[in-house]
Short mmCIF file of C-alpha atoms in Angstrom, two decimals:
data_model
loop_
_atom_site.label_atom_id
_atom_site.label_comp_id
_atom_site.label_asym_id
_atom_site.label_seq_id
_atom_site.Cartn_x
_atom_site.Cartn_y
_atom_site.Cartn_z
CA MET A 1 0.01 -0.13 0.04
CA ASN A 2 2.92 2.18 0.50
CA GLU A 3 3.61 2.04 -2.95
CA LEU A 4 0.59 3.40 -4.40
CA PRO A 5 0.43 6.75 -5.77
CA ARG A 6 -1.74 9.82 -4.38
CA LEU A 7 -4.88 9.52 -6.52
CA LEU A 8 -7.15 12.31 -7.28
CA ILE A 9 -10.44 11.03 -8.73
CA ILE A 10 -12.32 13.78 -11.15
CA SER A 11 -15.37 12.20 -12.22
CA GLU A 12 -18.99 12.29 -12.39
CA LEU A 13 -19.32 9.00 -11.28
CA VAL A 14 -17.77 8.76 -7.77
CA PRO A 15 -17.12 5.73 -5.42
CA GLN A 16 -20.43 4.80 -3.79
CA SER A 17 -22.96 2.05 -3.24
CA ILE A 18 -25.51 3.41 -5.35
CA LEU A 19 -25.57 2.53 -9.33
CA ALA A 20 -23.26 0.01 -11.01
CA GLY A 21 -20.56 1.88 -11.98
CA SER A 22 -20.20 3.60 -8.79
CA ILE A 23 -20.42 0.24 -6.95
CA LEU A 24 -17.67 -0.89 -9.37
CA LEU A 25 -15.33 1.97 -8.41
CA LEU A 26 -16.18 1.67 -4.64
CA ARG A 27 -14.88 -1.93 -4.46
CA LEU A 28 -11.72 -1.40 -6.72
CA LEU A 29 -10.77 1.29 -3.79
CA LYS A 30 -12.07 -0.28 -1.03
CA ASP A 31 -8.75 -0.49 0.86
CA TYR A 32 -7.02 2.30 -0.62
CA PRO A 33 -5.32 4.35 1.78
CA PRO A 34 -7.48 7.40 2.49
CA ASP A 35 -4.79 9.85 2.92
CA LYS A 36 -3.58 8.93 -0.60
CA LEU A 37 -7.02 9.33 -2.30
CA LEU A 38 -9.27 12.52 -3.00
CA VAL A 39 -12.60 12.46 -4.71
CA ILE A 40 -14.00 15.46 -6.67
CA GLY A 41 -17.15 15.08 -8.44
CA ALA A 42 -21.06 14.88 -8.41
CA PRO A 43 -22.34 14.79 -4.87
CA ALA A 44 -22.67 11.26 -3.36
CA THR A 45 -26.14 10.07 -2.39
CA ALA A 46 -27.11 10.64 1.15
CA GLU A 47 -27.92 7.00 2.13
CA ALA A 48 -25.21 5.59 0.24
CA GLU A 49 -22.09 3.81 1.57
CA CYS A 50 -18.82 5.73 0.62
CA LEU A 51 -15.08 5.36 1.18
CA THR A 52 -13.51 7.06 4.15
CA CYS A 53 -11.40 9.60 2.30
CA ARG A 54 -12.55 13.30 1.47
CA TYR A 55 -15.11 13.92 -1.01
CA GLU A 56 -15.73 17.44 -2.62
CA GLU A 57 -18.62 17.89 -4.74
CA LEU A 58 -18.30 19.70 -8.20
CA ASN A 59 -21.78 20.40 -9.94
CA LEU A 60 -21.63 20.59 -13.52
CA PRO A 61 -23.24 23.81 -14.81
CA LEU A 62 -26.68 23.62 -16.05
CA GLU A 63 -26.88 20.08 -14.38
CA ARG A 64 -30.44 20.27 -14.15
CA PHE A 65 -31.27 20.34 -17.79
CA ASN A 66 -29.57 16.77 -17.98
CA ARG A 67 -32.84 15.23 -16.58
CA THR A 68 -35.08 17.07 -19.04
CA ARG A 69 -36.10 16.74 -22.88
CA LEU A 70 -33.18 19.56 -23.35
CA ALA A 71 -30.59 17.05 -22.09
CA ARG A 72 -29.50 16.06 -25.70
CA LEU A 73 -29.50 20.10 -26.95
CA VAL A 74 -27.28 20.97 -23.97
CA ARG A 75 -24.74 18.23 -24.57
CA SER A 76 -24.65 19.07 -28.13
CA LEU A 77 -24.25 22.87 -27.57
CA ARG A 78 -21.32 22.12 -24.86
CA SER A 79 -19.60 19.65 -27.55
CA ILE A 80 -19.34 22.70 -29.87
CA ASN A 81 -18.10 25.05 -27.13
CA LEU A 82 -21.21 27.32 -26.65
CA LEU A 83 -22.16 26.47 -23.00
CA PRO A 84 -19.73 27.19 -20.01
CA GLN A 85 -17.07 24.40 -19.04
CA LEU A 86 -16.14 23.18 -15.62
CA ILE A 87 -12.90 25.23 -14.99
CA LEU A 88 -9.41 24.37 -13.73
CA ALA A 89 -9.45 26.66 -10.95
CA SER A 90 -12.42 24.55 -9.54
CA ILE A 91 -10.07 21.88 -8.87
CA GLN A 92 -7.01 23.97 -7.26
CA GLN A 93 -9.67 25.04 -4.81
CA ARG A 94 -10.75 21.78 -3.71
CA LEU A 95 -7.46 20.14 -2.94
CA GLN A 96 -6.51 21.92 0.05
CA GLY A 97 -2.91 20.91 0.10
CA PHE A 98 -3.52 17.16 -1.50
CA GLN A 99 -0.68 16.56 -4.16
CA PRO A 100 -1.93 14.22 -6.56
CA GLU A 101 0.36 11.58 -8.61
CA VAL A 102 -2.17 10.22 -11.00
CA ILE A 103 -5.65 11.32 -12.11
CA LEU A 104 -8.47 8.81 -12.66
CA SER A 105 -11.74 9.26 -14.32
CA VAL A 106 -14.65 7.45 -15.62
CA MET A 107 -15.47 8.23 -19.06
CA GLU A 108 -19.00 8.73 -18.81
CA VAL A 109 -20.21 12.47 -18.69
CA GLN A 110 -17.76 14.42 -20.92
CA PRO A 111 -17.73 17.78 -19.09
CA TYR A 112 -16.07 15.77 -15.94
CA TYR A 113 -13.57 13.64 -17.59
CA HIS A 114 -12.64 16.42 -19.88
CA LEU A 115 -11.75 18.44 -16.81
CA ALA A 116 -9.70 15.55 -15.65
CA TYR A 117 -7.84 15.58 -18.92
CA ARG A 118 -7.27 19.43 -18.83
CA TYR A 119 -5.90 19.13 -15.10
CA ALA A 120 -3.98 16.16 -15.67
CA LYS A 121 -2.28 17.58 -19.07
CA SER A 122 -1.57 21.39 -17.39
CA HIS A 123 0.03 19.73 -14.53
CA ARG A 124 1.84 16.99 -16.65
CA LEU A 125 0.17 14.27 -14.76
CA PRO A 126 -0.87 10.82 -16.09
CA LEU A 127 -4.59 10.09 -16.45
CA VAL A 128 -6.23 6.83 -16.05
CA LEU A 129 -9.62 6.45 -17.75
CA ILE A 130 -11.90 3.65 -16.97
CA VAL A 131 -14.55 2.97 -19.81
CA HIS A 132 -17.68 0.93 -19.19
CA ASP A 133 -19.81 2.41 -22.22
CA ILE A 134 -19.13 3.81 -25.55
CA PRO A 135 -19.12 7.38 -24.74
CA GLU A 136 -20.87 8.53 -27.68
CA VAL A 137 -23.70 6.25 -26.87
CA PHE A 138 -23.86 7.37 -23.30
CA GLU A 139 -23.95 10.70 -24.04
CA PRO A 140 -26.12 11.22 -27.43
CA VAL A 141 -26.09 14.44 -28.98
CA TYR A 142 -27.45 15.90 -32.40
CA PRO A 143 -26.01 14.88 -35.81
CA TRP A 144 -24.29 18.07 -35.96
CA ALA A 145 -22.67 18.02 -32.83
CA LEU A 146 -21.34 14.49 -33.00
CA GLN A 147 -17.94 14.68 -34.80
CA PRO A 148 -17.01 17.54 -32.30
CA GLN A 149 -17.81 15.33 -29.57
CA ARG A 150 -16.06 12.28 -30.90
CA ASP A 151 -12.72 14.26 -31.60
CA ARG A 152 -12.51 15.51 -28.17
CA ASN A 153 -13.16 11.92 -26.66
CA ALA A 154 -10.49 10.77 -29.06
CA GLU A 155 -8.03 13.63 -27.89
CA ILE A 156 -8.77 12.57 -24.24
CA TYR A 157 -8.59 8.82 -24.67
CA ARG A 158 -5.34 8.93 -26.57
CA TYR A 159 -3.72 11.18 -23.73
CA ALA A 160 -4.61 8.84 -21.22
CA THR A 161 -1.75 6.82 -19.77
CA GLN A 162 -3.87 3.69 -18.98
CA ARG A 163 -7.25 2.96 -20.66
CA LEU A 164 -9.13 0.55 -18.70
CA CYS A 165 -11.69 -0.94 -21.00
CA VAL A 166 -14.73 -3.36 -19.45
CA SER A 167 -14.35 -5.89 -22.24
CA PRO A 168 -12.06 -7.15 -24.92
CA GLN A 169 -14.87 -6.01 -27.31
CA MET A 170 -15.04 -2.61 -26.11
CA ARG A 171 -10.84 -2.37 -26.43
CA ASP A 172 -11.30 -3.38 -29.75
CA PHE A 173 -14.05 -1.08 -30.65
CA LEU A 174 -12.23 2.00 -29.42
CA VAL A 175 -8.90 1.03 -31.03
CA LYS A 176 -10.94 1.51 -34.38
CA ARG A 177 -12.81 4.71 -33.32
CA TYR A 178 -9.76 6.38 -31.36
CA GLY A 179 -6.73 4.80 -32.92
CA ILE A 180 -5.12 3.69 -29.88
CA SER A 181 -5.31 0.38 -27.58
CA GLY A 182 -6.37 -0.12 -24.13
CA ASN A 183 -6.45 -2.96 -21.34
CA VAL A 184 -9.26 -5.06 -20.31
CA LEU A 185 -10.60 -4.63 -16.70
CA TYR A 186 -13.78 -6.52 -16.38
CA PRO A 187 -16.35 -5.44 -13.89
CA ASN A 188 -15.39 -6.54 -10.10
CA ARG A 189 -18.13 -8.13 -7.95
CA SER A 190 -18.06 -8.14 -4.32
CA GLU A 191 -15.93 -9.97 -2.16
CA ALA A 192 -18.25 -11.07 -0.03
CA LEU A 193 -20.13 -13.19 -1.89
CA VAL A 194 -20.57 -16.86 -1.10
CA CYS A 195 -22.32 -19.37 -3.48
CA ARG A 196 -25.01 -21.35 -2.28
CA PRO A 197 -24.66 -25.14 -1.48
CA LEU A 198 -25.19 -27.08 -4.44
CA ALA A 199 -27.53 -29.64 -2.83
CA ASN A 200 -29.69 -26.83 -2.54
CA VAL A 201 -29.95 -26.38 -6.28
CA ARG A 202 -31.95 -29.74 -6.72
CA GLN A 203 -35.04 -28.61 -4.72
CA LEU A 204 -37.46 -25.94 -6.22
CA LYS A 205 -38.41 -23.11 -3.94
CA GLN A 206 -42.08 -23.85 -5.21
CA PRO A 207 -42.96 -27.34 -5.98
CA GLY A 208 -43.41 -27.75 -9.81
CA THR A 209 -42.45 -23.91 -10.38
CA LEU A 210 -39.15 -22.84 -11.49
CA THR A 211 -38.31 -19.18 -10.15
CA LEU A 212 -35.99 -17.05 -11.81
CA GLY A 213 -34.98 -14.04 -10.56
CA TYR A 214 -33.41 -10.95 -12.46
CA ALA A 215 -31.51 -8.16 -10.48
CA GLY A 216 -30.67 -4.58 -11.87
CA THR A 217 -32.24 -2.01 -14.15
CA LEU A 218 -34.84 -2.81 -16.69
CA ALA A 219 -33.49 -0.11 -19.15
CA TYR A 220 -31.26 -1.05 -22.16
CA GLY A 221 -33.83 -3.66 -23.40
CA TYR A 222 -33.77 -5.97 -20.22
CA GLY A 223 -37.31 -5.04 -19.36
CA GLU A 224 -38.39 -5.03 -22.91
CA GLN A 225 -37.09 -8.44 -23.21
CA LEU A 226 -38.73 -10.01 -19.97
CA SER A 227 -41.96 -8.78 -21.17
CA ARG A 228 -41.55 -10.49 -24.34
CA MET A 229 -40.86 -13.54 -22.38
CA LEU A 230 -43.79 -13.51 -20.24
CA PRO A 231 -45.84 -15.70 -22.19
CA SER A 232 -43.19 -18.30 -22.27
CA PHE A 233 -43.06 -18.04 -18.29
CA ARG A 234 -46.38 -18.74 -18.19
CA GLU A 235 -46.62 -21.70 -20.46
CA THR A 236 -43.83 -23.34 -18.85
CA GLY A 237 -45.13 -22.66 -15.22
CA THR A 238 -41.92 -20.32 -14.72
CA ALA A 239 -42.21 -17.44 -12.16
CA LEU A 240 -40.23 -14.25 -12.71
CA ARG A 241 -38.84 -12.48 -9.58
CA VAL A 242 -37.49 -8.87 -10.09
CA TYR A 243 -35.14 -6.97 -7.97
CA SER A 244 -35.12 -3.29 -9.02
CA ARG A 245 -36.04 0.11 -8.25
CA ASP A 246 -37.57 0.10 -11.64
CA ARG A 247 -41.05 -0.98 -11.71
CA SER A 248 -41.50 -0.62 -16.00
CA LEU A 249 -42.96 -4.00 -16.06
CA GLY A 250 -46.36 -2.99 -14.42
CA MET A 251 -47.50 -3.50 -11.04
CA ALA A 252 -47.79 -7.16 -11.09
CA PRO A 253 -48.25 -8.77 -14.45
CA ASP A 254 -49.00 -12.74 -14.25
CA GLY A 255 -46.10 -14.87 -12.79
CA VAL A 256 -44.03 -11.52 -11.84
CA THR A 257 -43.29 -10.42 -8.35
CA TYR A 258 -40.80 -7.68 -7.13
CA GLY A 259 -38.45 -8.50 -4.72
CA ASP A 260 -37.39 -5.68 -2.11
CA TYR A 261 -34.79 -3.25 -3.40
CA ALA A 262 -31.98 -3.19 -1.06
CA VAL A 263 -29.36 -0.13 -1.09
CA GLN A 264 -26.61 -2.66 -0.33
CA PRO A 265 -26.16 -4.82 -3.21
CA ASP A 266 -25.24 -7.94 -1.20
CA GLN A 267 -28.49 -8.03 0.46
CA THR A 268 -30.00 -8.42 -2.69
CA TRP A 269 -27.85 -11.38 -3.64
CA LEU A 270 -28.76 -12.92 -0.22
CA ARG A 271 -32.37 -12.82 -1.28
CA ILE A 272 -32.14 -14.09 -4.35
CA LYS A 273 -30.19 -17.30 -3.30
CA GLN A 274 -33.25 -17.73 -0.42
CA GLU A 275 -35.99 -17.00 -2.94
CA CYS A 276 -34.93 -18.10 -6.40
CA ASP A 277 -34.16 -21.46 -8.31
CA GLY A 278 -31.98 -19.66 -11.02
CA LEU A 279 -31.17 -16.56 -12.75
CA ILE A 280 -31.78 -14.94 -16.01
CA LEU A 281 -30.08 -12.27 -18.23
CA PRO A 282 -32.14 -11.05 -21.09
CA TYR A 283 -31.23 -9.20 -24.14
CA CYS A 284 -33.51 -7.91 -26.57
CA TRP A 285 -33.24 -8.32 -30.49
CA SER A 286 -33.15 -4.28 -30.89
CA GLU A 287 -32.91 -2.64 -34.26
CA ASP A 288 -31.61 0.63 -32.25
CA ASN A 289 -28.03 1.10 -33.46
CA GLY A 290 -26.92 2.71 -30.23
CA GLN A 291 -28.35 -0.34 -28.23
CA GLN A 292 -26.63 -2.72 -30.70
CA ASP A 293 -23.40 -0.98 -29.95
CA LEU A 294 -23.95 -0.95 -26.44
CA TYR A 295 -24.38 -4.95 -26.45
CA LYS A 296 -21.50 -5.50 -28.46
CA THR A 297 -19.29 -3.84 -26.18
CA HIS A 298 -20.35 -3.46 -22.59
CA PHE A 299 -20.21 -6.27 -20.18
CA PRO A 300 -22.83 -7.00 -17.72
CA SER A 301 -21.73 -6.62 -14.10
CA LYS A 302 -24.74 -8.74 -13.16
CA LEU A 303 -23.06 -11.72 -14.88
CA THR A 304 -19.99 -11.62 -12.69
CA GLU A 305 -22.17 -11.63 -9.66
CA TYR A 306 -24.77 -14.09 -10.88
CA LEU A 307 -21.84 -16.65 -11.49
CA ALA A 308 -20.79 -16.37 -7.88
CA LEU A 309 -24.07 -17.37 -6.25
CA GLY A 310 -23.99 -21.18 -7.06
CA MET A 311 -27.21 -21.33 -9.20
CA PRO A 312 -27.84 -21.66 -12.73
CA ILE A 313 -28.10 -18.86 -15.07
CA LEU A 314 -30.10 -18.73 -18.41
CA ILE A 315 -28.68 -15.91 -20.83
CA VAL A 316 -31.21 -15.08 -23.52
CA GLY A 317 -30.18 -12.67 -26.75
CA PRO A 318 -28.69 -12.02 -30.17
CA SER A 319 -25.21 -13.77 -30.47
CA TYR A 320 -23.36 -10.29 -30.80
CA ALA A 321 -24.07 -9.30 -27.35
CA THR A 322 -21.08 -9.70 -25.38
CA GLY A 323 -22.76 -11.54 -22.16
CA VAL A 324 -24.01 -14.16 -24.75
CA GLN A 325 -20.79 -14.38 -26.23
CA TRP A 326 -19.17 -15.27 -22.80
CA GLY A 327 -21.73 -17.68 -22.21
CA LEU A 328 -21.60 -19.22 -25.46
CA GLN A 329 -17.81 -19.74 -24.82
CA ASN A 330 -18.69 -21.35 -21.10
CA CYS A 331 -21.38 -23.73 -21.86
CA ASP A 332 -20.78 -25.68 -18.80
CA ALA A 333 -21.60 -22.47 -16.66
CA THR A 334 -24.58 -21.24 -18.55
CA LEU A 335 -27.50 -21.99 -20.50
CA VAL A 336 -27.69 -19.81 -23.81
CA VAL A 337 -30.42 -19.05 -26.13
CA THR A 338 -29.62 -17.06 -29.55
CA GLU A 339 -32.94 -17.65 -31.33
CA ASN A 340 -35.49 -14.95 -31.26
CA ASP A 341 -37.90 -17.41 -30.92
CA PRO A 342 -40.42 -18.13 -28.05
CA GLY A 343 -40.24 -21.76 -28.78
CA ALA A 344 -36.56 -21.76 -28.18
CA TRP A 345 -37.24 -19.86 -24.61
CA ARG A 346 -39.88 -22.39 -23.65
CA GLU A 347 -37.33 -25.18 -24.37
CA ALA A 348 -34.67 -23.59 -22.13
CA LEU A 349 -36.85 -22.91 -19.35
CA ASN A 350 -37.98 -26.47 -19.50
CA GLN A 351 -34.32 -27.66 -19.31
CA LEU A 352 -33.88 -25.73 -16.21
CA LYS A 353 -36.75 -27.48 -14.67
CA ASP A 354 -34.45 -30.68 -14.61
CA ALA A 355 -32.44 -31.01 -11.24
CA ASP A 356 -29.29 -32.63 -12.82
CA THR A 357 -29.23 -29.53 -15.42
CA ARG A 358 -29.43 -26.90 -12.41
CA GLU A 359 -26.84 -28.72 -10.53
CA ARG A 360 -24.47 -29.11 -13.52
CA LEU A 361 -24.94 -25.41 -14.39
CA SER A 362 -24.46 -24.34 -10.90
CA GLY A 363 -21.22 -25.95 -10.54
CA GLY A 364 -19.82 -24.72 -13.79
CA ALA A 365 -20.81 -21.40 -13.06
CA ILE A 366 -18.62 -21.07 -9.54
CA VAL A 367 -15.56 -22.65 -11.72
CA ALA A 368 -15.84 -20.01 -14.56
CA GLY A 369 -16.75 -17.09 -12.42
CA ASP A 370 -13.70 -17.63 -10.20
CA ARG A 371 -11.41 -18.21 -13.20
CA ASP A 372 -12.52 -15.05 -15.22
CA PHE A 373 -13.94 -12.60 -12.41
CA ASN A 374 -12.09 -13.14 -9.29
CA PRO A 375 -12.56 -9.82 -7.50
CA VAL A 376 -9.34 -9.78 -5.54
CA ARG A 377 -7.28 -10.38 -8.54
CA LEU A 378 -9.35 -7.70 -10.44
CA ARG A 379 -8.64 -5.40 -7.66
CA GLN A 380 -4.87 -6.29 -7.65
CA GLN A 381 -5.05 -5.85 -11.47
CA PHE A 382 -6.47 -2.31 -11.21
CA LEU A 383 -3.79 -1.25 -8.65
CA THR A 384 -1.24 -2.51 -10.61
CA TYR A 385 -2.45 -0.19 -13.44
CA LEU A 386 -2.31 2.88 -11.26
CA GLN A 387 1.30 2.13 -10.22
CA ALA A 388 2.24 1.57 -13.88
CA ALA A 389 0.83 5.04 -14.76
CA THR A 390 2.85 6.60 -12.23
CA SER A 391 6.18 5.27 -13.44
CA SER A 392 5.63 5.52 -16.98
CA GLY A 393 5.50 9.31 -17.05
CA ILE A 394 4.27 11.58 -19.66
CA THR A 395 5.16 11.24 -23.18
CA SER A 396 5.59 13.69 -25.99
CA PHE A 397 2.70 12.14 -27.73
CA ASN A 398 0.21 12.75 -24.40
CA VAL A 399 1.10 16.42 -24.45
CA SER A 400 1.09 17.03 -28.18
CA LYS A 401 -2.10 19.40 -27.94
CA ASN A 402 -2.94 22.36 -25.81
CA PRO A 403 -5.47 21.30 -22.89
#
């Protein structure tokens, strides 16, 4: 720990136990020395768990418009420099004697990671970027603002000393878009997760009824696909239990119940082990290009956690989705359906009613999950990237443009 650099986070996404990206950041930094860490970004949620280091709030000008129908226009005008930016002095005012050696940002809300880039460049500091989503998909703008937005993102991405992409597919996509490669850092699951005893897998929670759990947001087509599968659930005697703040499937469709939402994710996983027989990851067959790019590049953090629970997992979706591709490469750990066909969905649901199938998939999930997504190993990998950023220095390529 003594070798870790003094780390300054400048990001809209801050380490806290609310929202998937923030939770991943919280886990990566959970044991980081608090005197070597300062977080500057959007305010943390009041009830959320945070790190013990100092947090300084930095609010984006016109932030209130990001939650209105004017959000796309505001982002577009900002991309062509017609709206005020976060100023460099706002960082200096909040340091209070802290002397950073490395800057870290999550590439989600451009004004924040653009500020991180400008500060790093002006002080000749290394920049580490974490990329969970394609920036231009995460922050859509009007067509006339897309090229300026993309040019700025390319400049920031190319400057970074370490570029940590959520999947191999994301790394390869950004090589083509921005012209430089990065490293892969898969989503890190909780270290507290404990798998359910395999013997428990054979007995259904409700005799004759398979209960599948789904955890997380219903956006990005997940809820849409679950809605499309409701007839298949009914026809196979399958119950769906949803653990989410989102209630967009309706109040209580036939065969669907909502589990209590827990602020602490580990509580959700505990309930799922107690109340469900298996888990589902549902992608939809979308014609939306933005959603297709999301599916082709992201990596669903819920899958890494599903695999730790010792339960069978059903993945449904198009073959280009990253979670589907991982499942197809690990057929001993997941049951995957790539056909956009209710008949195929029903067949898979009926397969999961077989106790031997559930037990085989559950055991395979534990082995594959520990191999690819061991949280201790991923956290150490992240810390190694931070240390490498410190020792690598700033190259002439990094500083080739004005901040």
